[in-house]
Amino acid sequence: MRTSAGGLALAAVLLAAGHTSASPYLRTAPRLPLGDFPWGQAAAAGDFDGDGRVDAAYSRDYTSGVALMRGDGAGGFHAPIVTEAAFSVIGNVVDLHAADLNGDGRLDLAQSDFGSGFFVFLGLGDGRFAQAAVPPTVTALAASSAVADLDGDDRWDLALALWPQGGPGTHVLVYRGNGDGTFAAPVTWTLPALGFAGEMAAADLDGDGRDDLAIADRAGSGLTVLRGTSGLTLSIRGTFAAGGQIGSVALGDLDGDGRLDAATGSILASGGASALVGDGTGAFTLVATVETAPGATDVGLADLDGDGRLDLATSGANLWIRRGDGTGHFGPPARFGLTGRIVAAELTGDGRTDLLVGDDLFAGSGTGDFDAQHAFAAGTAPRFAVADDFDRDGRVDLVVANATGAVNLLRGDGADCRT
């Protein structure tokens, strides 16, 4: 099993909400030099040009191609290098994944699109990309996607979950990676019990060295697990009760037994989140269901109090945080009157996990509490955030992409902003 760069760049991201004002704790640098290419609807970070500095890649809804802004190592970025593509994106970008898809040691990009499928861009090592042979496109609507090694051959494969197409069930398309940046025609799996796919998460759930897929069901009440196999003939491990209609899923070890567990969030107006304990074979047992703020709920897992146990962050109308007890259960919620995107990362230089909520910063106390927020301008309607040390000063910075297409850099000063 391999680990994608995109998974390393983002600490923990979920939907929740924010304000806009100024703060001395994170400094807003000038808007990134996007020129005439207002990207920003999907983001990935990594060292795309091999110079040891973190770069930022972006794509935008209804736009073909990608833009790469090379980091200068001091918190700044060079003008974007735009790779146009010989295709037209006909819908919203679903995801942008960074991984070495052709085994040359350079990061590549796989972009999934709402109405077309996957598009692959192979990194040339200088910030430019060459468009690979486009995997066969689809006319159905994509709900979620993943880059994973599903057959254990040390090559990246692509997985795409589609919305229902005139009949019951969800289709999952799997493209076997050839190891050279090209992919075989997709194998289609129909999951009659999966009514309407939500988020997809990929990890080795059964310890066999192959990634598996966990897919939320927005129309039902279960988490469907597909096991990766050596022949890429995915087997349905099962559908496991997960509370109400679920749209989001996060994976992590909730009970400290070394096996991956899951947290899921409901799309119901009443909200709700659930914890499922994994048995190490890809099966899950529902052990807890907790209240959340009303509204469709996204979930995130991170150790927010430094006790070695994963805590649960949920978003609906507001952000709620519950401390994990190490058994898959959680304590009473701490409530924060915010909504917007959240990044959980060490942002203040004190070794404690902090939370960025939209464009507000909460400094972690190391006890699971968060002190008074410090807001800073990150543009209108933050949609994606990438956390990394862009200026190589040992402090985490943020690049925030907004629904308007603008992208802003916020440089961390490592200051202790706890009151």
CSV table of C-alpha atoms in Angstrom, one decimal:
chain,number,residue,atom,x,y,z
A,1,MET,CA,0.0,0.0,0.0
A,2,ARG,CA,1.2,3.5,-0.8
A,3,THR,CA,0.5,6.9,0.5
A,4,SER,CA,-0.4,9.8,-1.8
A,5,ALA,CA,1.1,13.2,-1.4
A,6,GLY,CA,-2.3,14.8,-1.3
A,7,GLY,CA,-3.1,12.8,1.8
A,8,LEU,CA,0.0,14.1,3.5
A,9,ALA,CA,-0.5,17.7,2.6
A,10,LEU,CA,-3.9,18.1,4.1
A,11,ALA,CA,-4.1,17.5,7.8
A,12,ALA,CA,-7.8,17.1,8.4
A,13,VAL,CA,-10.4,18.8,6.3
A,14,LEU,CA,-14.2,19.0,6.7
A,15,LEU,CA,-16.9,21.5,5.9
A,16,ALA,CA,-17.9,23.9,8.7
A,17,ALA,CA,-18.1,28.0,8.6
A,18,GLY,CA,-16.2,31.3,9.0
A,19,HIS,CA,-15.9,35.1,9.4
A,20,THR,CA,-13.7,37.6,7.8
A,21,SER,CA,-11.6,40.1,9.7
A,22,ALA,CA,-7.9,40.9,10.3
A,23,SER,CA,-5.5,39.1,12.7
A,24,PRO,CA,-1.9,39.5,13.7
A,25,TYR,CA,-1.4,35.8,14.1
A,26,LEU,CA,-1.6,34.8,10.5
A,27,ARG,CA,-0.4,37.3,8.0
A,28,THR,CA,-2.2,37.6,4.7
A,29,ALA,CA,0.4,38.0,2.0
A,30,PRO,CA,-0.5,39.6,-1.3
A,31,ARG,CA,-2.9,37.6,-3.4
A,32,LEU,CA,-1.1,34.9,-5.3
A,33,PRO,CA,0.0,35.8,-8.8
A,34,LEU,CA,-2.8,34.0,-10.7
A,35,GLY,CA,-2.8,36.4,-13.6
A,36,ASP,CA,-5.7,35.7,-16.1
A,37,PHE,CA,-6.2,32.2,-14.7
A,38,PRO,CA,-8.5,32.5,-11.6
A,39,TRP,CA,-8.1,28.9,-10.4
A,40,GLY,CA,-9.1,27.7,-7.0
A,41,GLN,CA,-11.9,25.1,-7.0
A,42,ALA,CA,-9.7,22.1,-6.1
A,43,ALA,CA,-6.3,22.1,-4.6
A,44,ALA,CA,-3.3,19.8,-4.0
A,45,ALA,CA,0.2,20.5,-2.6
A,46,GLY,CA,3.6,18.9,-2.9
A,47,ASP,CA,7.0,19.4,-4.4
A,48,PHE,CA,6.2,19.2,-8.1
A,49,ASP,CA,9.5,20.6,-9.4
A,50,GLY,CA,11.9,18.7,-7.1
A,51,ASP,CA,13.5,21.7,-5.5
A,52,GLY,CA,12.6,20.8,-2.0
A,53,ARG,CA,10.0,23.6,-1.8
A,54,VAL,CA,6.2,23.1,-1.5
A,55,ASP,CA,4.2,24.1,-4.5
A,56,ALA,CA,0.5,24.5,-5.0
A,57,ALA,CA,-1.6,23.0,-7.8
A,58,TYR,CA,-5.2,24.2,-8.6
A,59,SER,CA,-8.0,23.5,-11.0
A,60,ARG,CA,-11.4,25.2,-11.4
A,61,ASP,CA,-14.9,24.1,-12.3
A,62,TYR,CA,-15.8,24.1,-15.9
A,63,THR,CA,-12.2,24.8,-16.9
A,64,SER,CA,-9.8,22.5,-18.7
A,65,GLY,CA,-6.3,22.2,-17.5
A,66,VAL,CA,-4.4,22.9,-14.2
A,67,ALA,CA,-2.3,25.7,-12.8
A,68,LEU,CA,0.9,25.1,-10.8
A,69,MET,CA,2.4,27.8,-8.6
A,70,ARG,CA,6.0,27.1,-7.7
A,71,GLY,CA,6.9,27.9,-4.1
A,72,ASP,CA,10.0,30.1,-3.6
A,73,GLY,CA,10.7,28.7,-0.1
A,74,ALA,CA,10.1,32.1,1.5
A,75,GLY,CA,6.3,32.0,1.5
A,76,GLY,CA,5.9,33.4,-2.0
A,77,PHE,CA,4.9,31.8,-5.3
A,78,HIS,CA,6.0,32.4,-8.8
A,79,ALA,CA,3.4,33.2,-11.5
A,80,PRO,CA,1.3,30.2,-12.4
A,81,ILE,CA,2.4,27.7,-15.0
A,82,VAL,CA,-0.8,26.7,-16.8
A,83,THR,CA,-1.2,23.4,-18.6
A,84,GLU,CA,-4.1,23.6,-20.9
A,85,ALA,CA,-5.7,20.3,-21.8
A,86,ALA,CA,-7.1,18.9,-25.0
A,87,PHE,CA,-10.5,18.4,-23.5
A,88,SER,CA,-13.3,20.4,-22.0
A,89,VAL,CA,-14.4,19.9,-18.4
A,90,ILE,CA,-18.2,19.8,-18.5
A,91,GLY,CA,-18.9,20.0,-14.8
A,92,ASN,CA,-17.7,20.7,-11.3
A,93,VAL,CA,-14.3,19.4,-10.2
A,94,VAL,CA,-14.9,16.7,-7.6
A,95,ASP,CA,-11.3,16.1,-6.4
A,96,LEU,CA,-7.7,16.8,-7.3
A,97,HIS,CA,-5.2,14.1,-6.2
A,98,ALA,CA,-1.4,14.3,-6.2
A,99,ALA,CA,0.6,11.1,-6.5
A,100,ASP,CA,3.5,9.7,-8.6
A,101,LEU,CA,1.3,8.0,-11.2
A,102,ASN,CA,4.1,6.9,-13.6
A,103,GLY,CA,6.8,6.0,-11.2
A,104,ASP,CA,9.4,8.6,-12.4
A,105,GLY,CA,9.7,10.2,-8.9
A,106,ARG,CA,7.7,13.3,-9.9
A,107,LEU,CA,4.3,14.2,-8.6
A,108,ASP,CA,1.4,14.0,-11.1
A,109,LEU,CA,-2.2,15.0,-10.9
A,110,ALA,CA,-5.4,13.1,-11.3
A,111,GLN,CA,-8.5,15.3,-11.5
A,112,SER,CA,-12.0,13.9,-11.2
A,113,ASP,CA,-14.8,15.8,-12.8
A,114,PHE,CA,-18.6,15.8,-12.0
A,115,GLY,CA,-19.6,15.0,-15.6
A,116,SER,CA,-16.6,13.6,-17.4
A,117,GLY,CA,-14.6,11.2,-15.2
A,118,PHE,CA,-10.8,11.4,-14.6
A,119,PHE,CA,-8.1,13.5,-16.4
A,120,VAL,CA,-4.4,12.8,-15.8
A,121,PHE,CA,-1.6,15.3,-15.9
A,122,LEU,CA,2.0,13.9,-15.7
A,123,GLY,CA,4.5,16.1,-14.0
A,124,LEU,CA,7.6,17.1,-16.0
A,125,GLY,CA,9.6,18.1,-12.9
A,126,ASP,CA,9.7,21.8,-13.8
A,127,GLY,CA,6.1,22.9,-12.9
A,128,ARG,CA,4.7,21.9,-16.2
A,129,PHE,CA,2.5,18.9,-17.0
A,130,ALA,CA,1.9,16.7,-20.0
A,131,GLN,CA,-1.6,15.4,-20.5
A,132,ALA,CA,-1.6,11.7,-20.4
A,133,ALA,CA,-3.9,9.5,-22.4
A,134,VAL,CA,-7.3,10.3,-20.9
A,135,PRO,CA,-8.9,7.4,-19.2
A,136,PRO,CA,-12.2,6.5,-20.9
A,137,THR,CA,-14.7,9.2,-20.0
A,138,VAL,CA,-18.1,8.7,-18.5
A,139,THR,CA,-21.3,10.4,-19.1
A,140,ALA,CA,-22.8,9.8,-15.7
A,141,LEU,CA,-22.3,12.1,-12.8
A,142,ALA,CA,-19.4,11.5,-10.4
A,143,ALA,CA,-20.0,11.7,-6.7
A,144,SER,CA,-16.5,11.0,-5.3
A,145,SER,CA,-13.1,9.6,-6.2
A,146,ALA,CA,-9.9,8.2,-4.8
A,147,VAL,CA,-6.4,7.3,-5.8
A,148,ALA,CA,-5.4,4.1,-4.2
A,149,ASP,CA,-3.3,0.9,-4.8
A,150,LEU,CA,-6.3,-1.5,-4.9
A,151,ASP,CA,-4.4,-4.6,-6.2
A,152,GLY,CA,-1.2,-4.3,-4.2
A,153,ASP,CA,1.1,-4.1,-7.3
A,154,ASP,CA,2.7,-0.8,-6.1
A,155,ARG,CA,1.0,1.2,-8.8
A,156,TRP,CA,-1.7,3.7,-8.3
A,157,ASP,CA,-5.2,2.9,-9.5
A,158,LEU,CA,-8.2,5.3,-9.8
A,159,ALA,CA,-11.7,4.8,-8.3
A,160,LEU,CA,-14.8,6.8,-9.2
A,161,ALA,CA,-18.2,6.5,-7.6
A,162,LEU,CA,-21.1,7.6,-9.8
A,163,TRP,CA,-24.6,8.8,-9.0
A,164,PRO,CA,-27.4,6.4,-9.8
A,165,GLN,CA,-28.2,6.1,-13.5
A,166,GLY,CA,-31.9,5.5,-14.0
A,167,GLY,CA,-32.0,2.5,-11.7
A,168,PRO,CA,-31.2,1.4,-8.2
A,169,GLY,CA,-27.7,1.2,-6.9
A,170,THR,CA,-24.4,3.0,-7.4
A,171,HIS,CA,-21.7,2.2,-10.0
A,172,VAL,CA,-18.1,2.3,-9.0
A,173,LEU,CA,-15.5,2.5,-11.8
A,174,VAL,CA,-12.0,1.2,-11.1
A,175,TYR,CA,-9.2,2.1,-13.5
A,176,ARG,CA,-6.1,-0.2,-13.1
A,177,GLY,CA,-2.9,1.7,-13.2
A,178,ASN,CA,-0.3,0.6,-15.7
A,179,GLY,CA,2.5,2.3,-13.7
A,180,ASP,CA,3.3,4.6,-16.6
A,181,GLY,CA,0.6,7.2,-16.1
A,182,THR,CA,-1.9,5.4,-18.2
A,183,PHE,CA,-4.8,3.3,-17.1
A,184,ALA,CA,-6.8,0.4,-18.4
A,185,ALA,CA,-10.4,0.7,-19.3
A,186,PRO,CA,-12.5,0.8,-16.2
A,187,VAL,CA,-14.1,-2.2,-14.6
A,188,THR,CA,-17.6,-1.3,-13.4
A,189,TRP,CA,-19.0,-2.6,-10.2
A,190,THR,CA,-22.7,-2.2,-9.5
A,191,LEU,CA,-23.7,-2.0,-5.8
A,192,PRO,CA,-27.5,-2.4,-5.6
A,193,ALA,CA,-27.5,-1.8,-1.9
A,194,LEU,CA,-25.7,1.5,-2.2
A,195,GLY,CA,-28.4,3.9,-3.1
A,196,PHE,CA,-26.5,7.2,-3.6
A,197,ALA,CA,-22.8,7.5,-3.1
A,198,GLY,CA,-21.3,10.1,-0.8
A,199,GLU,CA,-17.7,10.5,0.1
A,200,MET,CA,-15.2,7.8,-0.6
A,201,ALA,CA,-12.1,7.0,1.6
A,202,ALA,CA,-9.3,4.7,0.7
A,203,ALA,CA,-7.0,2.7,3.1
A,204,ASP,CA,-5.9,-0.8,3.9
A,205,LEU,CA,-8.8,-1.9,6.1
A,206,ASP,CA,-8.0,-5.6,6.4
A,207,GLY,CA,-4.2,-5.5,6.6
A,208,ASP,CA,-3.4,-7.4,3.4
A,209,GLY,CA,-1.3,-4.7,1.9
A,210,ARG,CA,-4.0,-3.6,-0.6
A,211,ASP,CA,-6.1,-0.5,-0.3
A,212,ASP,CA,-9.8,-0.9,0.2
A,213,LEU,CA,-12.7,1.6,-0.3
A,214,ALA,CA,-15.2,2.8,2.2
A,215,ILE,CA,-18.1,4.6,0.6
A,216,ALA,CA,-20.9,6.5,2.4
A,217,ASP,CA,-24.5,6.1,1.3
A,218,ARG,CA,-26.5,9.3,1.1
A,219,ALA,CA,-29.7,7.5,0.5
A,220,GLY,CA,-29.4,4.7,3.0
A,221,SER,CA,-27.9,4.2,6.4
A,222,GLY,CA,-24.8,2.2,5.8
A,223,LEU,CA,-21.1,2.3,5.0
A,224,THR,CA,-20.2,0.0,2.1
A,225,VAL,CA,-16.7,-1.5,2.0
A,226,LEU,CA,-15.1,-2.8,-1.1
A,227,ARG,CA,-12.0,-5.0,-0.6
A,228,GLY,CA,-9.1,-4.6,-3.0
A,229,THR,CA,-7.8,-7.9,-4.5
A,230,SER,CA,-4.7,-8.9,-6.4
A,231,GLY,CA,-6.8,-9.3,-9.6
A,232,LEU,CA,-8.6,-6.0,-9.0
A,233,THR,CA,-11.9,-8.0,-8.8
A,234,LEU,CA,-13.2,-5.9,-5.9
A,235,SER,CA,-15.2,-7.9,-3.4
A,236,ILE,CA,-18.0,-6.5,-1.4
A,237,ARG,CA,-17.0,-6.9,2.2
A,238,GLY,CA,-20.3,-5.7,3.3
A,239,THR,CA,-22.5,-2.8,4.2
A,240,PHE,CA,-22.4,-1.8,7.8
A,241,ALA,CA,-25.0,0.2,9.8
A,242,ALA,CA,-23.8,3.7,10.3
A,243,GLY,CA,-26.8,5.7,11.5
A,244,GLY,CA,-28.9,7.9,9.3
A,245,GLN,CA,-28.3,8.8,5.7
A,246,ILE,CA,-24.5,9.5,5.6
A,247,GLY,CA,-22.6,11.7,3.2
A,248,SER,CA,-19.2,11.9,4.8
A,249,VAL,CA,-16.6,9.4,6.2
A,250,ALA,CA,-13.3,9.7,7.9
A,251,LEU,CA,-10.9,6.8,8.9
A,252,GLY,CA,-8.7,6.5,11.9
A,253,ASP,CA,-7.9,4.3,14.9
A,254,LEU,CA,-10.5,5.3,17.5
A,255,ASP,CA,-9.8,2.6,20.0
A,256,GLY,CA,-6.1,2.3,19.9
A,257,ASP,CA,-6.0,-1.4,18.7
A,258,GLY,CA,-4.0,-0.6,15.6
A,259,ARG,CA,-7.0,-1.2,13.3
A,260,LEU,CA,-8.7,1.4,11.3
A,261,ASP,CA,-12.2,2.6,12.5
A,262,ALA,CA,-14.6,5.0,10.9
A,263,ALA,CA,-16.6,8.1,11.7
A,264,THR,CA,-19.6,9.1,9.5
A,265,GLY,CA,-21.7,12.2,9.2
A,266,SER,CA,-25.4,12.3,8.3
A,267,ILE,CA,-26.9,14.5,5.5
A,268,LEU,CA,-30.2,14.8,7.3
A,269,ALA,CA,-31.5,18.2,8.5
A,270,SER,CA,-31.3,16.9,12.0
A,271,GLY,CA,-27.6,16.1,11.6
A,272,GLY,CA,-25.9,13.3,13.5
A,273,ALA,CA,-22.6,11.4,13.5
A,274,SER,CA,-21.6,7.9,14.2
A,275,ALA,CA,-18.5,5.9,15.2
A,276,LEU,CA,-17.8,2.4,13.8
A,277,VAL,CA,-15.1,0.1,15.2
A,278,GLY,CA,-13.2,-1.9,12.6
A,279,ASP,CA,-12.2,-5.5,13.3
A,280,GLY,CA,-9.2,-5.6,11.0
A,281,THR,CA,-10.9,-7.6,8.3
A,282,GLY,CA,-12.8,-4.7,6.7
A,283,ALA,CA,-15.9,-5.1,8.8
A,284,PHE,CA,-17.3,-2.4,11.1
A,285,THR,CA,-19.6,-2.4,14.1
A,286,LEU,CA,-21.6,0.7,15.1
A,287,VAL,CA,-20.7,1.6,18.7
A,288,ALA,CA,-21.9,5.2,19.1
A,289,THR,CA,-24.2,7.7,17.6
A,290,VAL,CA,-23.9,11.3,18.7
A,291,GLU,CA,-25.8,14.5,18.2
A,292,THR,CA,-24.4,17.3,16.1
A,293,ALA,CA,-25.5,20.7,15.1
A,294,PRO,CA,-28.5,20.6,12.7
A,295,GLY,CA,-27.7,20.3,9.0
A,296,ALA,CA,-25.7,18.0,6.7
A,297,THR,CA,-22.7,16.9,8.8
A,298,ASP,CA,-19.1,16.4,7.7
A,299,VAL,CA,-16.7,14.7,10.0
A,300,GLY,CA,-13.0,14.9,10.8
A,301,LEU,CA,-10.7,13.0,13.2
A,302,ALA,CA,-7.7,14.4,14.9
A,303,ASP,CA,-6.0,14.2,18.3
A,304,LEU,CA,-6.9,17.7,19.5
A,305,ASP,CA,-6.1,17.3,23.2
A,306,GLY,CA,-2.7,15.5,22.9
A,307,ASP,CA,-3.8,12.4,24.8
A,308,GLY,CA,-3.0,10.1,21.9
A,309,ARG,CA,-6.8,9.5,21.2
A,310,LEU,CA,-8.6,10.7,18.2
A,311,ASP,CA,-11.3,13.4,18.8
A,312,LEU,CA,-14.3,14.1,16.6
A,313,ALA,CA,-15.0,17.4,14.9
A,314,THR,CA,-18.4,17.7,13.2
A,315,SER,CA,-19.9,20.5,11.1
A,316,GLY,CA,-23.5,21.3,10.4
A,317,ALA,CA,-24.9,24.7,11.2
A,318,ASN,CA,-22.0,25.0,13.7
A,319,LEU,CA,-18.8,23.3,14.6
A,320,TRP,CA,-18.9,20.8,17.4
A,321,ILE,CA,-15.9,19.0,19.0
A,322,ARG,CA,-16.1,15.9,21.1
A,323,ARG,CA,-13.2,14.3,22.9
A,324,GLY,CA,-12.5,10.7,22.2
A,325,ASP,CA,-12.2,8.3,25.1
A,326,GLY,CA,-10.2,5.7,23.3
A,327,THR,CA,-13.0,3.2,22.9
A,328,GLY,CA,-14.9,4.7,20.0
A,329,HIS,CA,-17.1,6.8,22.2
A,330,PHE,CA,-17.0,10.6,22.7
A,331,GLY,CA,-17.6,13.1,25.5
A,332,PRO,CA,-20.0,16.0,25.5
A,333,PRO,CA,-19.6,18.6,22.7
A,334,ALA,CA,-17.8,21.9,22.8
A,335,ARG,CA,-19.8,24.2,20.6
A,336,PHE,CA,-18.4,26.9,18.3
A,337,GLY,CA,-20.6,29.3,16.5
A,338,LEU,CA,-18.9,29.1,13.2
A,339,THR,CA,-19.3,27.4,9.8
A,340,GLY,CA,-16.7,27.1,7.0
A,341,ARG,CA,-13.8,24.8,6.1
A,342,ILE,CA,-11.6,23.5,8.8
A,343,VAL,CA,-8.0,22.5,8.8
A,344,ALA,CA,-6.6,20.7,11.9
A,345,ALA,CA,-2.9,21.4,12.1
A,346,GLU,CA,-0.2,22.7,14.4
A,347,LEU,CA,-0.3,26.3,13.4
A,348,THR,CA,1.1,28.2,16.4
A,349,GLY,CA,4.5,26.6,17.0
A,350,ASP,CA,3.7,25.1,20.4
A,351,GLY,CA,3.3,21.5,19.3
A,352,ARG,CA,-0.5,21.5,19.9
A,353,THR,CA,-3.2,20.9,17.3
A,354,ASP,CA,-5.0,24.1,16.3
A,355,LEU,CA,-8.1,24.5,14.2
A,356,LEU,CA,-8.6,26.8,11.2
A,357,VAL,CA,-12.4,27.3,10.8
A,358,GLY,CA,-13.1,29.1,7.5
A,359,ASP,CA,-10.9,32.1,8.1
A,360,ASP,CA,-10.8,32.0,11.9
A,361,LEU,CA,-7.9,30.5,13.9
A,362,PHE,CA,-8.5,28.6,17.2
A,363,ALA,CA,-5.3,27.9,19.2
A,364,GLY,CA,-5.4,24.5,20.8
A,365,SER,CA,-4.6,24.4,24.6
A,366,GLY,CA,-3.4,20.8,24.4
A,367,THR,CA,-6.4,19.8,26.6
A,368,GLY,CA,-9.1,19.7,23.9
A,369,ASP,CA,-10.2,23.2,24.6
A,370,PHE,CA,-9.7,26.1,22.2
A,371,ASP,CA,-9.2,29.7,23.2
A,372,ALA,CA,-10.8,32.8,21.8
A,373,GLN,CA,-10.7,32.8,18.0
A,374,HIS,CA,-8.5,35.0,16.0
A,375,ALA,CA,-9.9,35.9,12.6
A,376,PHE,CA,-8.0,36.8,9.5
A,377,ALA,CA,-9.0,37.7,5.9
A,378,ALA,CA,-8.9,34.7,3.6
A,379,GLY,CA,-11.2,35.9,0.9
A,380,THR,CA,-14.8,35.2,0.2
A,381,ALA,CA,-16.3,31.7,0.9
A,382,PRO,CA,-13.2,29.6,1.6
A,383,ARG,CA,-13.6,26.3,-0.2
A,384,PHE,CA,-10.2,24.5,0.0
A,385,ALA,CA,-7.3,24.9,2.3
A,386,VAL,CA,-3.8,23.3,2.1
A,387,ALA,CA,-1.5,23.4,5.1
A,388,ASP,CA,2.2,23.1,4.7
A,389,ASP,CA,5.4,25.0,5.4
A,390,PHE,CA,5.6,27.1,2.3
A,391,ASP,CA,8.4,29.4,3.4
A,392,ARG,CA,10.5,26.7,5.2
A,393,ASP,CA,10.7,28.6,8.5
A,394,GLY,CA,9.4,25.6,10.5
A,395,ARG,CA,5.9,27.2,10.8
A,396,VAL,CA,2.8,26.0,9.1
A,397,ASP,CA,1.3,28.3,6.5
A,398,LEU,CA,-2.0,28.1,4.6
A,399,VAL,CA,-3.1,28.5,1.0
A,400,VAL,CA,-6.8,29.0,0.9
A,401,ALA,CA,-8.8,28.7,-2.3
A,402,ASN,CA,-12.2,30.5,-2.5
A,403,ALA,CA,-15.4,29.8,-4.3
A,404,THR,CA,-14.8,33.0,-6.3
A,405,GLY,CA,-11.7,31.4,-7.8
A,406,ALA,CA,-9.2,33.6,-5.8
A,407,VAL,CA,-6.3,32.0,-4.0
A,408,ASN,CA,-4.7,33.6,-0.9
A,409,LEU,CA,-1.5,32.7,1.0
A,410,LEU,CA,-1.6,33.1,4.8
A,411,ARG,CA,1.9,32.9,6.3
A,412,GLY,CA,2.1,31.4,9.8
A,413,ASP,CA,4.2,33.4,12.3
A,414,GLY,CA,4.3,30.6,14.9
A,415,ALA,CA,3.0,33.0,17.6
A,416,ASP,CA,1.2,31.7,20.6
A,417,CYS,CA,-2.2,33.3,20.1
A,418,ARG,CA,-3.7,31.8,23.3
A,419,THR,CA,-5.1,34.4,25.7
